[in-house]
Amino acid sequence: MPLALLALAVGAFGIGTTEFVMMGLLPDVAVDLRVSLPTAGHLVSAYALGVVIGAPLLAAVTARMPRRTVLIALMALFVFSNALSALAPDAHWLLAARFLSGLPHGAFFGVGAVVATNLVAPERKARSVSLMFLGLTVANVAGVPAATLVGQHLGWRAAFLGVSVIGLAAIGSLALLLPRDQAHGGTPGGGLRGELAALRSLPVWLALGTTVAGFGALFAAYSYIAPMLTAAAGYAESSVTLLLALFGVGATVGNLMGGRLADRAMRGTLFGGLVSLVVVLALFPLLMQSAWTAALAVTLLGTAAFATGSPLQLMVMEKASTAPSLASSANQAAFNLANAGGAWIGGLTLAAGFGVTSPALAGAGLALLGLGVAAVAYVVDVRRGAVVRQSGPGRLVAAHVPQESDAVVR
């Protein structure tokens, strides 16, 4: 695999670290800035809002720029916003800085995924996307715990300065390793209008819907994993951090496995991942009855969920093949909508008094919904003649039969 993928992974590592580190530092931030814990929680929402707004917006307005330049500029914004977070004098400034930090997140992963697939042979596209996402999953294993530890011992501001340093390393890696001739954006007839036209495609929206439902299933359970582990499985609160690292290990394994398998059968990998997610979440109430099976459940949850990440990203890009940057970035916004929506749905089950493990069952229902949307997308492809046949080890060839509707919606 090209070394340029390492540069993309470094950027993903920094973004993954800054996204999740706030959860561990919220109590310290609340005390230092003299706000309540619920008020400090708005800092998490501000970041997510920045991702949802910034992902399609920045991808669209930079559609005609060289993608290498776009990625470096996005990381420069990342460095600036995290440094601004470290220097924020009060909660209002920090809220604005966290929103600004979220803006480059989705666009970086969206444009980066397009660049990653252009760096490799067609039969290795999904693997290239999974290697970029490897930075995100490793951030949950190493980056977030390390930054949280720094924040707890040196102050939360030091943690965000450290994240800025990671961003500077990513800029240097991108400038050094990303070839200029592999990173040009904008296809003929592209630009903002061409990118927006890609969102008129029904298959693109079905792929985005699968992302929202599938990853909503993950976050319905994962958002409440700590009370499940303590109240149901009997773990001490001090053990939760280690168990969350197991989730990161599972996510890393699932991400790499999903990328490798998706190069052989993209839709089969997606269906298999969603079915696995349904099974794991449905078994959560049973697995949470003992300590060791609970640890296994957390690991399997990460594996099953992230096995679908690369095929979902690649599917969106292929459905918007003439202008993939915006659709790819919109998929990142869909991930964050899944985060918020899944957590909300899981919370409803707790509020209704269905028990501490009930969010996992709600997640199983969302995964089933995602599986249904993916099945509808497959039926649409078959009816349009956009079927895919195998033409050798790892090689997929699209056999598309033009339909009259393609001129209107594709």
Coordinates of C-alpha atoms in Angstrom, one line a residue:
M1 CA 0.0 0.0 0.0
P2 CA 1.3 3.6 -0.8
L3 CA 2.9 5.5 2.1
A4 CA 0.4 8.4 1.3
L5 CA -2.2 6.3 3.1
L6 CA -0.1 6.7 6.2
A7 CA -0.4 10.5 5.9
L8 CA -4.2 10.2 5.7
A9 CA -4.3 7.8 8.7
V10 CA -2.3 10.3 10.8
G11 CA -4.9 13.0 10.0
A12 CA -7.7 10.5 10.9
F13 CA -5.9 9.7 14.2
G14 CA -5.8 13.4 15.2
I15 CA -9.5 13.9 14.2
G16 CA -10.6 10.8 16.1
T17 CA -8.7 11.9 19.2
T18 CA -10.2 15.3 19.3
E19 CA -13.7 14.0 18.6
F20 CA -13.8 11.7 21.6
V21 CA -11.3 13.1 24.1
M22 CA -13.9 15.7 25.3
M23 CA -16.0 13.0 26.9
G24 CA -13.2 12.1 29.3
L25 CA -12.3 15.7 30.0
L26 CA -15.9 17.1 30.6
P27 CA -15.7 17.1 34.4
D28 CA -12.3 19.0 34.3
V29 CA -13.6 21.5 31.8
A30 CA -16.8 22.1 33.7
V31 CA -14.9 22.8 37.0
D32 CA -12.2 25.0 35.3
L33 CA -14.8 27.1 33.4
R34 CA -17.3 27.1 36.2
V35 CA -20.2 25.6 34.4
S36 CA -22.5 22.7 35.1
L37 CA -21.8 19.3 33.7
P38 CA -24.9 19.3 31.4
T39 CA -23.8 22.8 30.1
A40 CA -20.3 21.4 29.4
G41 CA -22.0 18.5 27.5
H42 CA -23.0 21.0 24.9
L43 CA -19.4 21.0 23.8
V44 CA -19.9 17.5 22.5
S45 CA -23.0 18.6 20.6
A46 CA -21.2 21.6 19.2
Y47 CA -18.5 19.4 17.6
A48 CA -21.1 17.1 16.1
L49 CA -23.0 20.0 14.7
G50 CA -19.8 21.3 13.1
V51 CA -19.3 17.9 11.4
V52 CA -22.8 17.8 10.0
I53 CA -22.6 21.3 8.6
G54 CA -19.0 21.3 7.6
A55 CA -18.9 17.9 5.8
P56 CA -21.1 18.7 2.8
L57 CA -20.4 22.5 2.8
L58 CA -16.6 22.4 2.7
A59 CA -16.6 19.4 0.3
A60 CA -18.9 21.3 -2.1
V61 CA -17.1 24.7 -2.0
T62 CA -13.7 23.1 -2.5
A63 CA -14.9 20.7 -5.3
R64 CA -12.7 22.3 -8.0
M65 CA -9.6 22.7 -5.8
P66 CA -6.8 20.1 -5.9
R67 CA -7.6 17.5 -3.3
R68 CA -4.1 17.5 -1.9
T69 CA -4.5 21.3 -1.2
V70 CA -7.9 20.7 0.3
L71 CA -6.7 18.1 2.7
I72 CA -3.8 20.2 3.9
A73 CA -6.1 23.3 4.3
L74 CA -8.6 21.2 6.3
M75 CA -5.8 20.0 8.7
A76 CA -4.6 23.6 9.0
L77 CA -8.2 24.5 10.2
F78 CA -8.0 21.5 12.5
V79 CA -4.8 22.8 14.1
F80 CA -6.1 26.3 14.4
S81 CA -9.4 25.3 16.0
N82 CA -7.8 22.9 18.5
A83 CA -5.3 25.6 19.5
L84 CA -8.2 28.0 19.9
S85 CA -9.9 25.4 22.2
A86 CA -6.8 25.3 24.4
L87 CA -6.7 29.1 24.7
A88 CA -10.5 29.6 25.1
P89 CA -11.0 32.1 28.0
D90 CA -14.6 30.9 28.8
A91 CA -17.2 28.4 27.9
H92 CA -18.7 30.4 25.1
W93 CA -15.4 30.7 23.3
L94 CA -14.8 27.0 23.8
L95 CA -18.2 26.2 22.4
A96 CA -17.4 28.2 19.3
A97 CA -13.9 26.6 19.0
R98 CA -15.4 23.1 19.3
F99 CA -17.9 23.9 16.6
L100 CA -15.0 25.1 14.4
S101 CA -13.1 21.9 15.2
G102 CA -15.9 19.8 13.8
L103 CA -16.1 21.6 10.5
P104 CA -13.1 19.9 8.8
H105 CA -13.9 16.4 10.2
G106 CA -16.3 15.1 7.7
A107 CA -14.8 16.8 4.7
F108 CA -11.3 15.4 5.6
F109 CA -12.6 11.8 5.7
G110 CA -14.8 12.4 2.7
V111 CA -12.2 13.9 0.4
G112 CA -9.5 11.6 2.0
A113 CA -11.5 8.5 1.1
V114 CA -11.7 9.7 -2.6
V115 CA -7.9 10.3 -2.6
A116 CA -7.2 6.9 -0.9
T117 CA -9.1 5.0 -3.6
N118 CA -7.2 6.9 -6.4
L119 CA -3.9 5.8 -4.9
V120 CA -4.5 2.1 -5.4
A121 CA -5.7 -0.4 -8.0
P122 CA -9.5 -0.8 -8.4
E123 CA -9.5 -4.2 -6.6
R124 CA -8.0 -2.6 -3.5
K125 CA -10.2 0.4 -3.0
A126 CA -12.1 -0.7 0.1
R127 CA -8.8 -1.8 1.7
S128 CA -7.4 1.7 1.1
V129 CA -10.4 3.3 2.8
S130 CA -10.1 1.0 5.7
L131 CA -6.4 1.9 6.1
M132 CA -7.3 5.6 6.3
F133 CA -10.0 4.8 8.8
L134 CA -7.4 2.8 10.8
G135 CA -6.3 6.1 12.2
L136 CA -9.8 6.7 13.6
T137 CA -10.0 3.3 15.3
V138 CA -6.5 3.4 16.7
A139 CA -7.4 6.8 18.2
N140 CA -9.9 5.1 20.4
V141 CA -7.3 2.6 21.5
A142 CA -4.3 4.9 22.1
G143 CA -5.0 8.5 21.2
V144 CA -8.1 9.2 23.4
P145 CA -6.7 7.5 26.6
A146 CA -3.3 9.2 26.1
A147 CA -4.9 12.6 25.6
T148 CA -7.3 12.1 28.5
L149 CA -4.3 11.1 30.8
V150 CA -2.5 14.3 29.7
G151 CA -5.5 16.4 30.4
Q152 CA -6.0 14.9 33.8
H153 CA -2.4 15.5 34.9
L154 CA -1.4 18.7 33.0
G155 CA -4.8 20.3 32.5
W156 CA -7.4 19.9 29.7
R157 CA -5.8 22.7 27.7
A158 CA -2.6 20.7 27.3
A159 CA -4.6 17.9 25.8
F160 CA -5.9 20.1 23.0
L161 CA -2.4 21.6 22.4
G162 CA -1.2 18.0 22.0
V163 CA -3.9 17.3 19.5
S164 CA -2.8 20.4 17.6
V165 CA 0.7 18.9 17.4
I166 CA -0.8 15.7 15.9
G167 CA -2.4 18.0 13.3
L168 CA 0.9 19.6 12.4
A169 CA 2.4 16.1 12.0
A170 CA -0.5 15.3 9.6
I171 CA 0.1 18.4 7.6
G172 CA 3.8 17.5 7.2
S173 CA 3.0 14.0 6.2
L174 CA 0.4 15.0 3.7
A175 CA 2.8 17.6 2.1
L176 CA 5.6 15.0 2.0
L177 CA 3.8 11.8 1.0
L178 CA 0.7 12.7 -1.0
P179 CA 1.6 12.8 -4.7
R180 CA 0.3 15.9 -6.5
D181 CA -0.7 13.9 -9.6
Q182 CA -3.0 11.6 -7.6
A183 CA -4.9 14.3 -5.8
H184 CA -6.7 16.5 -8.3
G185 CA -10.3 17.4 -7.7
G186 CA -13.1 18.3 -10.0
T187 CA -14.2 16.2 -13.0
P188 CA -15.3 17.8 -16.2
G189 CA -18.6 19.5 -15.5
G190 CA -17.9 19.2 -11.8
G191 CA -17.5 22.0 -9.3
L192 CA -20.3 22.9 -6.9
R193 CA -23.1 22.3 -9.4
G194 CA -21.7 18.9 -10.3
E195 CA -21.2 17.9 -6.7
L196 CA -24.7 18.9 -5.7
A197 CA -26.1 17.0 -8.7
A198 CA -24.8 13.8 -7.2
L199 CA -27.2 14.2 -4.3
R200 CA -30.2 13.8 -6.7
S201 CA -29.3 10.1 -6.8
L202 CA -31.7 7.7 -5.1
P203 CA -29.0 5.0 -4.6
V204 CA -26.8 7.7 -2.9
W205 CA -29.6 8.5 -0.5
L206 CA -30.3 4.8 0.2
A207 CA -26.6 4.3 1.0
L208 CA -26.7 7.3 3.3
G209 CA -29.8 5.9 5.0
T210 CA -28.1 2.6 5.5
T211 CA -25.3 4.5 7.3
V212 CA -27.6 6.4 9.5
A213 CA -29.6 3.3 10.6
G214 CA -26.6 1.0 10.8
F215 CA -24.4 3.2 12.9
G216 CA -27.4 4.5 14.8
A217 CA -27.6 0.9 16.0
L218 CA -24.0 1.1 17.3
F219 CA -24.5 4.4 19.1
A220 CA -27.9 3.4 20.6
A221 CA -25.9 0.8 22.6
Y222 CA -22.4 2.4 22.9
S223 CA -23.7 5.7 24.3
Y224 CA -24.9 3.7 27.4
I225 CA -22.2 1.1 27.5
A226 CA -20.8 2.4 30.9
P227 CA -24.0 1.9 32.9
M228 CA -24.5 -1.5 31.2
L229 CA -21.0 -2.6 32.3
T230 CA -21.4 -1.3 35.9
A231 CA -25.0 -2.0 36.7
A232 CA -25.5 -5.2 34.6
A233 CA -22.1 -6.9 34.3
G234 CA -20.8 -5.7 37.8
Y235 CA -17.6 -3.9 36.7
A236 CA -16.2 -1.1 38.8
E237 CA -16.3 2.3 37.3
S238 CA -12.4 2.3 37.2
S239 CA -12.5 -0.7 34.7
V240 CA -14.7 1.0 32.1
T241 CA -11.8 2.8 30.4
L242 CA -10.0 -0.5 29.8
L243 CA -13.2 -2.1 28.4
L244 CA -13.7 0.9 26.1
A245 CA -10.2 0.2 24.8
L246 CA -11.4 -3.3 24.0
F247 CA -14.1 -1.7 21.9
G248 CA -11.4 0.1 20.0
V249 CA -9.5 -3.1 19.4
G250 CA -12.6 -4.7 18.1
A251 CA -13.3 -1.7 15.9
T252 CA -9.7 -1.8 14.5
V253 CA -10.1 -5.5 13.7
G254 CA -13.5 -5.0 12.1
N255 CA -12.3 -2.1 10.0
L256 CA -9.3 -4.0 8.6
M257 CA -11.4 -7.1 8.0
G258 CA -14.2 -5.2 6.4
G259 CA -11.9 -3.4 4.0
R260 CA -10.3 -6.7 2.9
L261 CA -13.6 -8.5 2.5
A262 CA -15.3 -5.6 0.7
D263 CA -12.7 -5.7 -2.1
R264 CA -14.0 -9.2 -2.8
A265 CA -17.7 -8.7 -2.2
M266 CA -18.7 -5.2 -1.1
R267 CA -22.4 -5.7 -0.7
G268 CA -21.9 -9.2 0.8
T269 CA -19.6 -7.6 3.4
L270 CA -22.1 -4.9 4.2
F271 CA -25.0 -7.4 4.6
G272 CA -22.8 -9.7 6.7
G273 CA -21.7 -6.9 9.0
L274 CA -25.3 -5.7 9.5
V275 CA -26.5 -9.2 10.3
S276 CA -23.6 -9.6 12.8
L277 CA -24.5 -6.3 14.4
V278 CA -28.1 -7.4 14.8
V279 CA -27.0 -10.7 16.4
V280 CA -24.5 -9.1 18.8
L281 CA -26.9 -6.4 20.0
A282 CA -29.8 -8.8 20.4
L283 CA -27.5 -11.0 22.6
F284 CA -26.3 -8.0 24.7
P285 CA -28.8 -8.5 27.6
L286 CA -27.6 -12.2 27.9
L287 CA -23.9 -11.4 27.4
M288 CA -24.0 -8.6 30.1
Q289 CA -24.8 -11.1 32.8
S290 CA -21.2 -11.9 33.5
A291 CA -17.9 -10.0 33.4
W292 CA -16.0 -12.0 30.8
T293 CA -19.0 -12.3 28.3
A294 CA -19.6 -8.5 28.7
A295 CA -16.0 -7.9 27.7
L296 CA -16.5 -10.2 24.7
A297 CA -19.7 -8.3 23.8
V298 CA -18.0 -4.9 23.8
T299 CA -15.2 -6.2 21.6
L300 CA -17.7 -7.9 19.2
L301 CA -19.8 -4.7 19.0
G302 CA -16.8 -2.8 17.7
T303 CA -15.9 -5.5 15.2
A304 CA -19.4 -5.9 13.8
A305 CA -20.1 -2.2 13.5
F306 CA -16.8 -1.1 11.9
A307 CA -16.8 -4.0 9.4
T308 CA -19.5 -2.0 7.6
G309 CA -17.6 1.3 7.6
S310 CA -15.5 0.8 4.5
P311 CA -18.2 -0.8 2.3
L312 CA -20.6 1.9 3.2
Q313 CA -18.1 4.6 2.4
L314 CA -17.2 3.0 -0.9
M315 CA -20.8 2.4 -1.9
V316 CA -21.7 6.1 -1.5
M317 CA -18.7 7.0 -3.6
E318 CA -19.5 4.6 -6.3
K319 CA -23.2 5.7 -6.5
A320 CA -21.9 9.3 -7.0
S321 CA -19.0 8.3 -9.2
T322 CA -19.0 11.5 -11.3
A323 CA -18.8 13.7 -8.2
P324 CA -17.8 11.6 -5.2
S325 CA -16.3 14.2 -2.8
L326 CA -19.6 15.7 -1.6
A327 CA -21.4 12.4 -1.3
S328 CA -18.4 10.9 0.5
S329 CA -18.3 13.8 2.9
A330 CA -22.1 13.6 3.4
N331 CA -21.6 10.0 4.5
Q332 CA -19.5 11.4 7.4
A333 CA -22.3 13.7 8.3
A334 CA -24.6 10.7 8.3
F335 CA -22.3 9.0 10.8
N336 CA -22.7 11.9 13.1
L337 CA -26.5 12.0 12.6
A338 CA -26.4 8.3 13.6
N339 CA -24.4 9.2 16.7
A340 CA -27.0 11.7 17.9
G341 CA -30.1 9.8 16.7
G342 CA -28.9 6.5 18.1
A343 CA -28.1 7.9 21.5
W344 CA -31.5 9.6 21.6
I345 CA -33.4 6.4 20.7
G346 CA -31.4 4.4 23.2
G347 CA -32.2 7.0 25.8
L348 CA -35.9 6.7 25.1
T349 CA -35.8 3.0 26.1
L350 CA -34.1 3.8 29.4
A351 CA -36.6 6.6 30.1
A352 CA -39.5 4.2 29.5
G353 CA -38.1 1.9 32.2
F354 CA -37.2 -1.1 30.0
G355 CA -33.9 -1.8 31.8
V356 CA -30.2 -0.8 31.6
T357 CA -29.5 -3.1 28.6
S358 CA -32.6 -2.0 26.6
P359 CA -30.7 0.4 24.4
A360 CA -28.9 -2.6 22.9
L361 CA -32.2 -4.1 21.8
A362 CA -33.2 -0.7 20.3
G363 CA -29.9 -0.8 18.5
A364 CA -30.7 -4.3 17.1
G365 CA -34.0 -2.9 15.7
L366 CA -32.0 0.0 14.0
A367 CA -29.6 -2.5 12.6
L368 CA -32.5 -4.5 11.1
L369 CA -33.8 -1.2 9.6
G370 CA -30.4 -0.6 8.1
L371 CA -30.4 -4.1 6.7
G372 CA -33.8 -3.4 5.2
V373 CA -32.6 -0.2 3.6
A374 CA -29.5 -2.0 2.2
A375 CA -31.9 -4.6 0.7
V376 CA -34.0 -1.9 -1.0
A377 CA -30.8 -0.4 -2.4
Y378 CA -29.9 -3.8 -3.8
V379 CA -33.3 -4.2 -5.4
V380 CA -33.1 -0.7 -7.0
D381 CA -29.7 -1.6 -8.4
V382 CA -31.0 -4.8 -9.9
R383 CA -34.0 -3.1 -11.5
R384 CA -31.8 -0.4 -13.0
G385 CA -29.4 -3.1 -14.3
A386 CA -26.5 -1.8 -12.1
V387 CA -25.5 -5.4 -11.1
V388 CA -22.0 -6.4 -10.4
R389 CA -20.4 -9.6 -11.5
Q390 CA -17.1 -11.2 -10.4
S391 CA -14.4 -11.3 -13.1
G392 CA -11.5 -12.9 -11.3
P393 CA -9.9 -12.9 -7.8
G394 CA -10.8 -9.6 -6.1
R395 CA -12.0 -7.9 -9.4
L396 CA -15.4 -6.5 -9.7
V397 CA -16.9 -5.3 -13.0
A398 CA -20.1 -3.2 -13.2
A399 CA -22.5 -4.4 -15.8
H400 CA -24.8 -1.4 -16.1
V401 CA -27.8 -1.4 -18.4
P402 CA -28.9 2.3 -18.9
Q403 CA -32.4 3.0 -17.8
E404 CA -34.6 5.9 -18.8
S405 CA -34.7 7.1 -15.2
D406 CA -30.9 7.4 -15.1
A407 CA -31.2 10.7 -17.0
V408 CA -33.2 12.2 -14.1
V409 CA -31.9 10.5 -11.0
R410 CA -28.6 8.8 -10.6

